[in-house]
PDB file of C-alpha atoms and ligand atoms in Angstrom:
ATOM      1  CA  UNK A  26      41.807 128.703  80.181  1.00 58.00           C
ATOM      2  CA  UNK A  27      40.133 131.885  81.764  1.00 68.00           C
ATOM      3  CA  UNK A  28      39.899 130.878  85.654  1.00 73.00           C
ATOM      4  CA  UNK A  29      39.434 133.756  88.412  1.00 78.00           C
ATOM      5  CA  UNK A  30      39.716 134.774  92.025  1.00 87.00           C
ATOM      6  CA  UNK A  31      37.073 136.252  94.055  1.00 85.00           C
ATOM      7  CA  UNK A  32      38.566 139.636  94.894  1.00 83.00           C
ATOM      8  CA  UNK A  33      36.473 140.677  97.977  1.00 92.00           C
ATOM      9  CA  UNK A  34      36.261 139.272 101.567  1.00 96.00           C
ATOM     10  CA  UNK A  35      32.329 139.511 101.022  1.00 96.00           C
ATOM     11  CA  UNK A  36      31.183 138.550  97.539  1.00 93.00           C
ATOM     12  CA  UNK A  37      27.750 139.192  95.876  1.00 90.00           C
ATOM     13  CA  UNK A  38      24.881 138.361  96.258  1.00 94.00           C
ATOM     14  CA  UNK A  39      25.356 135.564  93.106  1.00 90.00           C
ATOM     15  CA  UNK A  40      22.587 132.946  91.633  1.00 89.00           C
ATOM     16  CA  UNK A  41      24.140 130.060  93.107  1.00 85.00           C
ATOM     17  CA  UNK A  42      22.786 127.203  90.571  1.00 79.00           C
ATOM     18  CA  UNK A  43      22.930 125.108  93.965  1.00 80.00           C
ATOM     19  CA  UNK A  44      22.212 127.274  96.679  1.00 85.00           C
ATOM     20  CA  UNK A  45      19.883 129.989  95.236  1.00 88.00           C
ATOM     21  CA  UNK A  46      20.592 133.913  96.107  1.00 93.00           C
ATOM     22  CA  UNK A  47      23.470 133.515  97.317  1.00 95.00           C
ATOM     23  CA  UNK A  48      26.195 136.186  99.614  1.00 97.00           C
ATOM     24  CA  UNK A  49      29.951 134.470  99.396  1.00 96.00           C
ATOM     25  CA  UNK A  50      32.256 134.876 102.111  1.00 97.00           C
ATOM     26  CA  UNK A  51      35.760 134.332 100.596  1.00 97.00           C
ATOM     27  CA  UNK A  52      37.918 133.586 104.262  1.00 97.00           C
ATOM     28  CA  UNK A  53      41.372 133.513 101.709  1.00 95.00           C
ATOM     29  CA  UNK A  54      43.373 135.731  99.986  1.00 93.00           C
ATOM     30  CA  UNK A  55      41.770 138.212  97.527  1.00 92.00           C
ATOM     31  CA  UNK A  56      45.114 137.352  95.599  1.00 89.00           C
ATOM     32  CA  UNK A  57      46.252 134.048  95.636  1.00 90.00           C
ATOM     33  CA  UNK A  58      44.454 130.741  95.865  1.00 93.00           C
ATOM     34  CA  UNK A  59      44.793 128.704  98.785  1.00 95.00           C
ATOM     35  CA  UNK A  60      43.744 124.884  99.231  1.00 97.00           C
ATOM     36  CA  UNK A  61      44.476 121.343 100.296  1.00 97.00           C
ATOM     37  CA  UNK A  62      43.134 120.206  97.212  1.00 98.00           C
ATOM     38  CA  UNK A  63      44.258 121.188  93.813  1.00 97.00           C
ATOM     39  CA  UNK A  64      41.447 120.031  91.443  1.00 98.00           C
ATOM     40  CA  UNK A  65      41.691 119.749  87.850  1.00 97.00           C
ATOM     41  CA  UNK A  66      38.806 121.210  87.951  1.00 97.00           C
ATOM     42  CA  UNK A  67      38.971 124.161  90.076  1.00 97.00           C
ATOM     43  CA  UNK A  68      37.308 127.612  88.798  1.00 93.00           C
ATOM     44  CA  UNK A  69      40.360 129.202  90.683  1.00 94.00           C
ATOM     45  CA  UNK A  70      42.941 127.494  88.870  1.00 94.00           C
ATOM     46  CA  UNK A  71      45.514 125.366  89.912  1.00 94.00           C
ATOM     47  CA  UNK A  72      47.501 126.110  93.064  1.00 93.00           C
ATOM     48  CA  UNK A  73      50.581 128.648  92.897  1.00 89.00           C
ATOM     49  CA  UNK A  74      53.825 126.927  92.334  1.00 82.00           C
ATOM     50  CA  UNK A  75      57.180 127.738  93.114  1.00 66.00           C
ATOM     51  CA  UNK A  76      55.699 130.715  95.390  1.00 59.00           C
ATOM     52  CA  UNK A  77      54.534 130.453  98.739  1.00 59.00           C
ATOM     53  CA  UNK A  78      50.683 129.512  99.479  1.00 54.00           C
ATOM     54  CA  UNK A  79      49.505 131.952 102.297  1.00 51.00           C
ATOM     55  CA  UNK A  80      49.668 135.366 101.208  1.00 78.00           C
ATOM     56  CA  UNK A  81      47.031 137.576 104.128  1.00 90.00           C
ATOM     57  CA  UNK A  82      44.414 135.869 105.729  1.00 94.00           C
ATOM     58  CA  UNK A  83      41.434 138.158 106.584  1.00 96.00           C
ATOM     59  CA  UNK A  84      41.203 138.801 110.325  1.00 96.00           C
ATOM     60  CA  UNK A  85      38.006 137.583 112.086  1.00 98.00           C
ATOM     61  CA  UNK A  86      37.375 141.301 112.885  1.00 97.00           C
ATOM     62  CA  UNK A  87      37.573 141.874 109.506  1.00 97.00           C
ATOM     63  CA  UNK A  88      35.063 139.243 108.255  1.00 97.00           C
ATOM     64  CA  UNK A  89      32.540 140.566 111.346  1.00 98.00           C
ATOM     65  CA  UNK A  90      32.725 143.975 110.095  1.00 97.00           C
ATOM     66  CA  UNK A  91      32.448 143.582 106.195  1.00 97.00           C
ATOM     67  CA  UNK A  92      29.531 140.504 107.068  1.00 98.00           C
ATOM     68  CA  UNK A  93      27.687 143.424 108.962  1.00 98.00           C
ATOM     69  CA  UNK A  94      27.792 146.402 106.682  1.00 97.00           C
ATOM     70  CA  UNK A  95      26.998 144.222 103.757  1.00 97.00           C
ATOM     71  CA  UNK A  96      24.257 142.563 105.303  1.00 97.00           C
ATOM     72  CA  UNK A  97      22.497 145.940 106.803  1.00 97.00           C
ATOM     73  CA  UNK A  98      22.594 147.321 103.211  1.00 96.00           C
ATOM     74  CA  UNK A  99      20.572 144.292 102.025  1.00 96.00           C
ATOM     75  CA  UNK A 100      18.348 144.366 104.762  1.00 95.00           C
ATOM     76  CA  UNK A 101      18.121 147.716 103.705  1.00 96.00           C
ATOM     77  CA  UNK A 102      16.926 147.345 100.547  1.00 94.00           C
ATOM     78  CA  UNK A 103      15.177 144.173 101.087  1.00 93.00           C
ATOM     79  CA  UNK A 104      17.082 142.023  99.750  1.00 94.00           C
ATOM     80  CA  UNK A 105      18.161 139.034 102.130  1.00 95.00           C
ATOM     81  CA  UNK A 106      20.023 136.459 100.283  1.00 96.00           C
ATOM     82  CA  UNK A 107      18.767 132.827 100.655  1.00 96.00           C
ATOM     83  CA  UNK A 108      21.817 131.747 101.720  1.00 97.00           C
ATOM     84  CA  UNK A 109      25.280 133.415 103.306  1.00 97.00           C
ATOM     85  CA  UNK A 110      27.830 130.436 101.316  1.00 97.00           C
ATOM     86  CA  UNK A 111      31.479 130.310 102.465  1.00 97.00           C
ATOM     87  CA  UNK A 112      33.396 128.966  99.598  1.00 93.00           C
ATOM     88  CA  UNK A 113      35.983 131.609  97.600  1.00 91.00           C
ATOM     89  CA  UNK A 114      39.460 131.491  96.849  1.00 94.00           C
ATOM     90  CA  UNK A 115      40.335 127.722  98.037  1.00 96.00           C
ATOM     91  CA  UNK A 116      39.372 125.659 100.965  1.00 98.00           C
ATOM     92  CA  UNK A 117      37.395 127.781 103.568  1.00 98.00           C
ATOM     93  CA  UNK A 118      38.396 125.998 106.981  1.00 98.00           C
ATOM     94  CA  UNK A 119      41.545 126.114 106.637  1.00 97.00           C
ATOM     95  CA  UNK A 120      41.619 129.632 107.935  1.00 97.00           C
ATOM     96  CA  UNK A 121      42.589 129.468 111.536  1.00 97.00           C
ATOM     97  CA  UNK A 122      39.827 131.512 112.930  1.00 97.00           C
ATOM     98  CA  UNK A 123      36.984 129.515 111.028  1.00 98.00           C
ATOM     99  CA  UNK A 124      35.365 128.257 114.343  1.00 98.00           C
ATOM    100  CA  UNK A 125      35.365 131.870 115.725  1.00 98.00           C
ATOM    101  CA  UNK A 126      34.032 133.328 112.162  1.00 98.00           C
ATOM    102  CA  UNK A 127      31.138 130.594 112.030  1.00 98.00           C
ATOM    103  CA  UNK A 128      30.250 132.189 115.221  1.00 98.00           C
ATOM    104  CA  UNK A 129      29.851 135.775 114.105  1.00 98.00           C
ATOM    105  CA  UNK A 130      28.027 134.839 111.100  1.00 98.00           C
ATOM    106  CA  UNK A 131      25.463 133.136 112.956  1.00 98.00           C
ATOM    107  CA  UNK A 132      25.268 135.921 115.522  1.00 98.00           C
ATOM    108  CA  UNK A 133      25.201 138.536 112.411  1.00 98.00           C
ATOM    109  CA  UNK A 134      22.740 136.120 110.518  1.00 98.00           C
ATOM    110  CA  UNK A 135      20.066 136.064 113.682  1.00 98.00           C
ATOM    111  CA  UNK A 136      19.900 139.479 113.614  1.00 97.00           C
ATOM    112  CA  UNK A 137      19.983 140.797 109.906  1.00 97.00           C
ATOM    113  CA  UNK A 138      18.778 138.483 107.994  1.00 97.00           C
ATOM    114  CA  UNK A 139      17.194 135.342 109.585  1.00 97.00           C
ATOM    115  CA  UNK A 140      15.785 133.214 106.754  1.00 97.00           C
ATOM    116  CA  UNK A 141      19.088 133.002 105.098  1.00 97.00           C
ATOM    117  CA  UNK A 142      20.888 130.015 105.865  1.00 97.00           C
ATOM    118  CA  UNK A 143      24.671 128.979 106.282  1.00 98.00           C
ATOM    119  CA  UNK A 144      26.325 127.115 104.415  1.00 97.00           C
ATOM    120  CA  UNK A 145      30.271 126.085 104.141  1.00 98.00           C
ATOM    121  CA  UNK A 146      31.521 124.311 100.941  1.00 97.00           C
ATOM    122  CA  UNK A 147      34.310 122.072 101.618  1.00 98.00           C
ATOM    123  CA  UNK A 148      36.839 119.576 100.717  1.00 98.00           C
ATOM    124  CA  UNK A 149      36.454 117.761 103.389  1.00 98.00           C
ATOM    125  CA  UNK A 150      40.014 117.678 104.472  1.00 98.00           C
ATOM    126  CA  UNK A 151      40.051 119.251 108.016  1.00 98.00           C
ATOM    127  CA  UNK A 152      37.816 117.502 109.480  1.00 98.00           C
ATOM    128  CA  UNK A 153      40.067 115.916 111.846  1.00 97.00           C
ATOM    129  CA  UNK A 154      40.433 119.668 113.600  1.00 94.00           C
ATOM    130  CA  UNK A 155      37.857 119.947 116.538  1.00 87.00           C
ATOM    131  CA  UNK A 156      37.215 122.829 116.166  1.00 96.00           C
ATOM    132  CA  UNK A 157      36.405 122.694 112.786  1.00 98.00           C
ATOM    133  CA  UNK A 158      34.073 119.812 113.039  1.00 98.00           C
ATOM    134  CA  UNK A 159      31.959 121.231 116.286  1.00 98.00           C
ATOM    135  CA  UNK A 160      31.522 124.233 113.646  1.00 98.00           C
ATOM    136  CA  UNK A 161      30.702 122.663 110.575  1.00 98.00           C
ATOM    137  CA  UNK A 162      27.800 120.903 112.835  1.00 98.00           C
ATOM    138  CA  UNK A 163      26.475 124.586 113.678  1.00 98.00           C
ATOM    139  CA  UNK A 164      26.556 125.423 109.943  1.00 98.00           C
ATOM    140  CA  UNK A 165      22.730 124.879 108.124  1.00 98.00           C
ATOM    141  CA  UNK A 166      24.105 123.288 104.589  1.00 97.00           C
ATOM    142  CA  UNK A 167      27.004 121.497 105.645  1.00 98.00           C
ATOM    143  CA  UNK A 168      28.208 120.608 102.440  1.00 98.00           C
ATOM    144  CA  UNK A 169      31.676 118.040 102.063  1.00 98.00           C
ATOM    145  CA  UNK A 170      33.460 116.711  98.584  1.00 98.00           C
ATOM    146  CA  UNK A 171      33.682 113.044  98.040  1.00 98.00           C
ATOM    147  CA  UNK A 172      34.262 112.997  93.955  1.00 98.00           C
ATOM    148  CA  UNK A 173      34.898 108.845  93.883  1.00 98.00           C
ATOM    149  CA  UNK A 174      34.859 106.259  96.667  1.00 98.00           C
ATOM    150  CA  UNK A 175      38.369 105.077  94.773  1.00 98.00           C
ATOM    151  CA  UNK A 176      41.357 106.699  96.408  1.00 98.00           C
ATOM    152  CA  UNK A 177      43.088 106.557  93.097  1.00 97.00           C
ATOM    153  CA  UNK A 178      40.842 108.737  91.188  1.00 98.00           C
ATOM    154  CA  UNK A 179      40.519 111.415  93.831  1.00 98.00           C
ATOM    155  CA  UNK A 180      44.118 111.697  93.287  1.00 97.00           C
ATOM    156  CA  UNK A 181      44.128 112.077  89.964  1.00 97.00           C
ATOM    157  CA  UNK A 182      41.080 114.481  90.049  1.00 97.00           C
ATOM    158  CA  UNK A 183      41.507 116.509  93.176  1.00 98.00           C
ATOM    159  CA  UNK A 184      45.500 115.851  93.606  1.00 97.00           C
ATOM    160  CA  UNK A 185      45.630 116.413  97.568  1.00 98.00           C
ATOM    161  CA  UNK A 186      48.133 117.571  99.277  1.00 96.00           C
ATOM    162  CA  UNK A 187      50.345 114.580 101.034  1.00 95.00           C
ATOM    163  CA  UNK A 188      48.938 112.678 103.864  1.00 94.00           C
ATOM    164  CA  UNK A 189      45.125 112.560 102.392  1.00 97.00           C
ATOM    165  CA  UNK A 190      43.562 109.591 103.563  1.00 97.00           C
ATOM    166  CA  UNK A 191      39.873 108.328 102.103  1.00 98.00           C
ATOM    167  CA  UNK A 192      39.314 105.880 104.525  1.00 98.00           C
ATOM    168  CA  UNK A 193      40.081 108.604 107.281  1.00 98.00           C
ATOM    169  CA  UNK A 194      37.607 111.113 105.974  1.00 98.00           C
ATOM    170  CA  UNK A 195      34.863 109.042 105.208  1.00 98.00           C
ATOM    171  CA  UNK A 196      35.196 107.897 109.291  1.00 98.00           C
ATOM    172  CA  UNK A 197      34.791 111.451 109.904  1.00 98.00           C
ATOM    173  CA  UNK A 198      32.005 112.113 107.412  1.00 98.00           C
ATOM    174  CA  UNK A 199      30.263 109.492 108.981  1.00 98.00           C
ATOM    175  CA  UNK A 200      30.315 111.455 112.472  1.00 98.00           C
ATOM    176  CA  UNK A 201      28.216 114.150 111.473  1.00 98.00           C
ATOM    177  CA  UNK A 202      25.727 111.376 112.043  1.00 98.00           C
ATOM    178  CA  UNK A 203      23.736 112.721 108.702  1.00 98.00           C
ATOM    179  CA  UNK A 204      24.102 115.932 109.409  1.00 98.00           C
ATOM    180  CA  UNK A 205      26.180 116.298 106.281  1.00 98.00           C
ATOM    181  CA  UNK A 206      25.637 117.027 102.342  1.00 98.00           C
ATOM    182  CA  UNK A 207      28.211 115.284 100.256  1.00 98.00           C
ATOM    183  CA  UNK A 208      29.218 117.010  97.355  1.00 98.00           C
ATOM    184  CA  UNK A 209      30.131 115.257  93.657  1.00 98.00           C
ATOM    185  CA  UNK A 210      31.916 116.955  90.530  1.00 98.00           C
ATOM    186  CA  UNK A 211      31.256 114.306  87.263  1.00 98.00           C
ATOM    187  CA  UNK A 212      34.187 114.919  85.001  1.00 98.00           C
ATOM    188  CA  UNK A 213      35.389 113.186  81.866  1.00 97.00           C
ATOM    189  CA  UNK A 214      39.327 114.526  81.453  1.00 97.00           C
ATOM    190  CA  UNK A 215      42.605 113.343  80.225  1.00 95.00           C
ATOM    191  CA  UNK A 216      45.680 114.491  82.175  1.00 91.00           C
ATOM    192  CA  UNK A 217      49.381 113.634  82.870  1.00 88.00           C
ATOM    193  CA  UNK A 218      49.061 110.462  80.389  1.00 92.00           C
ATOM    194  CA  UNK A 219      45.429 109.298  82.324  1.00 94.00           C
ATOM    195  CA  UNK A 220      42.093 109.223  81.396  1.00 96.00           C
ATOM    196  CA  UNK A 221      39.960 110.361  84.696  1.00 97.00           C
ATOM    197  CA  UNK A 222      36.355 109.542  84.408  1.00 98.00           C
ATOM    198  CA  UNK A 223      34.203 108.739  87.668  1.00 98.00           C
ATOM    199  CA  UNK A 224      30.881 108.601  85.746  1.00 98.00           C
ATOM    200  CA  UNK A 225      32.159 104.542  84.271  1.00 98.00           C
ATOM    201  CA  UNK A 226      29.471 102.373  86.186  1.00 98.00           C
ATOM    202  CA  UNK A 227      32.411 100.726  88.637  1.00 98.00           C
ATOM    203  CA  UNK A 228      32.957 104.273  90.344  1.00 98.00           C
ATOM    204  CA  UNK A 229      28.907 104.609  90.513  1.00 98.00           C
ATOM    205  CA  UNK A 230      28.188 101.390  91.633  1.00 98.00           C
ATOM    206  CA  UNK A 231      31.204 102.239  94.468  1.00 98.00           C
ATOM    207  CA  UNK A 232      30.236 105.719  95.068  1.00 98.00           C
ATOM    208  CA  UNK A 233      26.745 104.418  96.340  1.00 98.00           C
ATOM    209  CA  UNK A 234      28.039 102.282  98.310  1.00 98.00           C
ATOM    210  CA  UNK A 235      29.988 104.974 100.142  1.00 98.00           C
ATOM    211  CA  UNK A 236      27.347 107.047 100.678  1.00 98.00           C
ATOM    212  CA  UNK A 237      25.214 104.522 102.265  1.00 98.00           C
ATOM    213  CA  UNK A 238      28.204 104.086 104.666  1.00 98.00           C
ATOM    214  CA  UNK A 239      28.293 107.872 105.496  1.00 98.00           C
ATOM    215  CA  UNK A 240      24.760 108.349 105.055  1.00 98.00           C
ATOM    216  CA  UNK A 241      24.403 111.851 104.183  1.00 98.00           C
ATOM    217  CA  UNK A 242      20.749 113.716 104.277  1.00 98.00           C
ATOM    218  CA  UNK A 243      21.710 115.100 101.183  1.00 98.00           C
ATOM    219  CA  UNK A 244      23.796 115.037  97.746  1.00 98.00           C
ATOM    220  CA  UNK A 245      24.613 116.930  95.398  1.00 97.00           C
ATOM    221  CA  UNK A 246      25.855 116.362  91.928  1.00 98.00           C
ATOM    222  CA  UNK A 247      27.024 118.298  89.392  1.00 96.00           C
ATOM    223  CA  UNK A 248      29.431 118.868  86.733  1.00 97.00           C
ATOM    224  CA  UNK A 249      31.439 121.865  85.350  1.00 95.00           C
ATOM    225  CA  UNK A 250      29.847 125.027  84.421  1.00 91.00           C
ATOM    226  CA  UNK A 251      33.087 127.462  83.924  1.00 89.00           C
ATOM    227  CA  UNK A 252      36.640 127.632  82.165  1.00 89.00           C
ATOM    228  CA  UNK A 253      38.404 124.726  83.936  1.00 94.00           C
ATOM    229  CA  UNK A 254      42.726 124.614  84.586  1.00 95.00           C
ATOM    230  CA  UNK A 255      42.904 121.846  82.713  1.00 94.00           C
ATOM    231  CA  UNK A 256      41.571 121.905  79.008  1.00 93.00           C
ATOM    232  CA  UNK A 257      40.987 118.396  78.446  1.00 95.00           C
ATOM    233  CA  UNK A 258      37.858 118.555  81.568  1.00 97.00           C
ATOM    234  CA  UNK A 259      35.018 117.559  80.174  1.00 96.00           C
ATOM    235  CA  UNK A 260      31.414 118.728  81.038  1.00 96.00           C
ATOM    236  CA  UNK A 261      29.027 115.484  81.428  1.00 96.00           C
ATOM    237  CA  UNK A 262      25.622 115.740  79.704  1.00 96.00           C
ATOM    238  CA  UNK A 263      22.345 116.521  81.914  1.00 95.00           C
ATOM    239  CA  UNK A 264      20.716 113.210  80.766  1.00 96.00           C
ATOM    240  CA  UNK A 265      24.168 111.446  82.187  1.00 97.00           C
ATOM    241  CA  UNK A 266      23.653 113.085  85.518  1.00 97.00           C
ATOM    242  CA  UNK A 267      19.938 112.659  85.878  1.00 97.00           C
ATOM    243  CA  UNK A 268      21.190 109.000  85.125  1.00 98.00           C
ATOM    244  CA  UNK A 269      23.614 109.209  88.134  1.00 98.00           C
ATOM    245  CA  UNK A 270      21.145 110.682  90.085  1.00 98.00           C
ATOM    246  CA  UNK A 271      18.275 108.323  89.336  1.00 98.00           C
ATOM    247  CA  UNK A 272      20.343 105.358  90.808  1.00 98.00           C
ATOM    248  CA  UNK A 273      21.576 107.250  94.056  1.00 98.00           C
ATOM    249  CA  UNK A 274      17.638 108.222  94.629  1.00 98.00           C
ATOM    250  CA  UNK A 275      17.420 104.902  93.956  1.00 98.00           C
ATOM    251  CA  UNK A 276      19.224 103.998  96.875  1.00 98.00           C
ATOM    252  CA  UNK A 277      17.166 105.871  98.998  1.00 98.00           C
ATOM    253  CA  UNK A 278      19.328 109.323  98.837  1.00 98.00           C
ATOM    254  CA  UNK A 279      17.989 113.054  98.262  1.00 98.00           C
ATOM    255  CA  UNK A 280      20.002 113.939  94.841  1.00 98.00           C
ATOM    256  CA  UNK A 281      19.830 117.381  93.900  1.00 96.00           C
ATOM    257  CA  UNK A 282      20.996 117.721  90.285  1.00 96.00           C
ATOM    258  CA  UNK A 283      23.112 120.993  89.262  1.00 86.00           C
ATOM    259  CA  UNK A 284      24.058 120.517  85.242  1.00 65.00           C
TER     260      UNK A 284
HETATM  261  S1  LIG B 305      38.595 121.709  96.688  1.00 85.51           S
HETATM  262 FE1  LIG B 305      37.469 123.369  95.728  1.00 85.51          FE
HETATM  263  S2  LIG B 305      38.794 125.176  95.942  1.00 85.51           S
HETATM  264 FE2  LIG B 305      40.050 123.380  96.380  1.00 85.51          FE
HETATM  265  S3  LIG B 305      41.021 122.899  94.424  1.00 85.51           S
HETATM  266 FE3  LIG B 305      39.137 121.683  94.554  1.00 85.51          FE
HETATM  267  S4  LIG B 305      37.558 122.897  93.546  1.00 85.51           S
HETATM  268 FE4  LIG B 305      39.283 124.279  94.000  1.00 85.51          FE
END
C-alpha cells in the first residue's frame, strides 16, 4: 500500500490530529527510512532490506539553519505553528547530534516563535543514551511508544531490532518521573501466520497496569489514519477507543483520543 517519506529536513506546517499546527523536523534521511522499530504499521513503510540503513544524516548546522529561515518566514507572516514536532522518516534520536539539535531548537524557538512548543515523538528505544534522556527532559511534549505491556505483542507489532528489552524501557520511562507522554497505536492485523490485536481486554487490563507503574502525565491513543505496510492492519472504531480511553481515565490518567 501507498506509504511515503518526508522529503525535507523541515516539513510543513501540517494539522497534526494530535499536536495541532504543527512544523516537522525530519532529523533522517530525505530518502530512506531509518528506525529501531519496524512497525507494521508505520506510514513510512517497512525498513529497507538487503540495503544498508543510514544513507546522510542532516548535520546539526544544517537543521539550525533550515529551523531558522523557516521559522522567520512564519513569523513573518504570522503564522507560528503550535508546535515544532520532531518525528519524520524513522526514529528521531537516533541521530547522533539529537542532544545538540534539541538545543538549537529551543534557542531558535525562544526567539521566533515562543508559544510553540517542542515536542519529540519516539519509540522509546534510546533511552538508555544520556544524552538523549537529559534532552528528551528539556523537550515540552515528551512523547514515548508503549503499544502493549506484553513483550510478545510489541514484537509482533513493532518488530524491534535485537536486544529490545520491555522491562528495561519501562525502568527508564519511569525516570522521567512523569515528565513523559506515552504513546499507543490500537491495531487489529494478521501477519506472518498471527493475529495481533492489543485492544482484547487482557492487553487493556495489562496496559493500565503499566502505565500506573510509569505514571505518565499524559496518553495518547490512537489508531491508524493512513495506507499502512501491511494490508491486513486494521483501523479500530472511535467508539472502541473512547472505550479504551474511558477505562485508562478511569484509572486516573489524562487520555487524549486521536481516531
Ligand atoms: S517507531 Fe515510528 S517510525 Fe519507527 S517503525 Fe514504528 S511507526 Fe515507524
Amino acid at each position: 500500500m501507498a506509504t511515503f517519506l518526508f522529503d525535507e529536513i523541515i516539513f510543513g506546517p501540517v494539522i497534526s490530529r494530535r499536536l495541532g499546527v504543527s512544523l516537522g523536523i525530519n532529523l533522517l534521511p530525505v530518502d530512506s527510512k531509518v528506525c529501531s522499530f519496524d512497525c507494521i504499521y508505520c506510514e513510512c513503510g517497512r525498513n529497507p532490506k538487503g540495503k544498508k540503513q543510514g544513507n546522510r544524516l542532516p548535520e546539526r548546522s544544517e537543521v539550525r539553519d533550515r529551523l531558522e529561515e523557516v521559522l522567520k518566514e512564519l513569523h513573518s507572516k504570522k503564522r507560528d505553528p503550535d508546535v515544532i514536532t520532531f518525528a519524520g522518516n524513522g526514529e528521531p534520536t537516533l541521530h547522533p547530534g539529537f542532544a545538540g539539535i534539541i538545543d538549537d531548537t529551543l534557542a531558535l524557538r525562544n526567539q521566533y516563535a515562543p508559544g510553540a512548543r517542542i515536542a519529540v515523538l519516539s519509540n522509546a528505544t534510546t533511552l538508555h543514551r544520556p544524552g538523549v534522556f537529559e534532552a528528551l527532559l528539556k523537550v515540552d511534549d515528551n512523547i514515548q511508544k508503549i503499544d502493549s505491556a506484553f513483550e510478545e505483542t510489541i514484537r509482533d507489532m513493532d518488530c524491534p531490532a535485537p536486544g529490545f528489552q520491555l522491562r528495561k524501557t519501562v525502568e527508564l520511562l519511569r525516570k522521567f518521573n512523569g515528565k513523559v507522554t506515552i504513546q499507543t497505536m490500537f491495531i487489529k492485523a494478521w501477519y506472518d501466520g498471527i493475529t495481533i490485536d492489543n485492544t482484547t481486554d487482557r492487553e487493556i487490563e495489562a496496559w493500565i497496569t503499566l502505565l500506573k507503574e510509569i505514571k505518565p502525565s499524559r496518553v495518547m491513543i490512537y489508531t491508524i489514519a493512513r495506507d499502512t505496510p501491511v494490508e491486513s492492519v486494521t483501523k479500530i472504531p472511535a467508539s472502541q477507543l473512547n472505550e479504551i480511553a474511558k477505562k485508562a481515565k478511569a484509572a486516573g490518567f489524562d487520555v487524549q483520543v486521536s481516531g
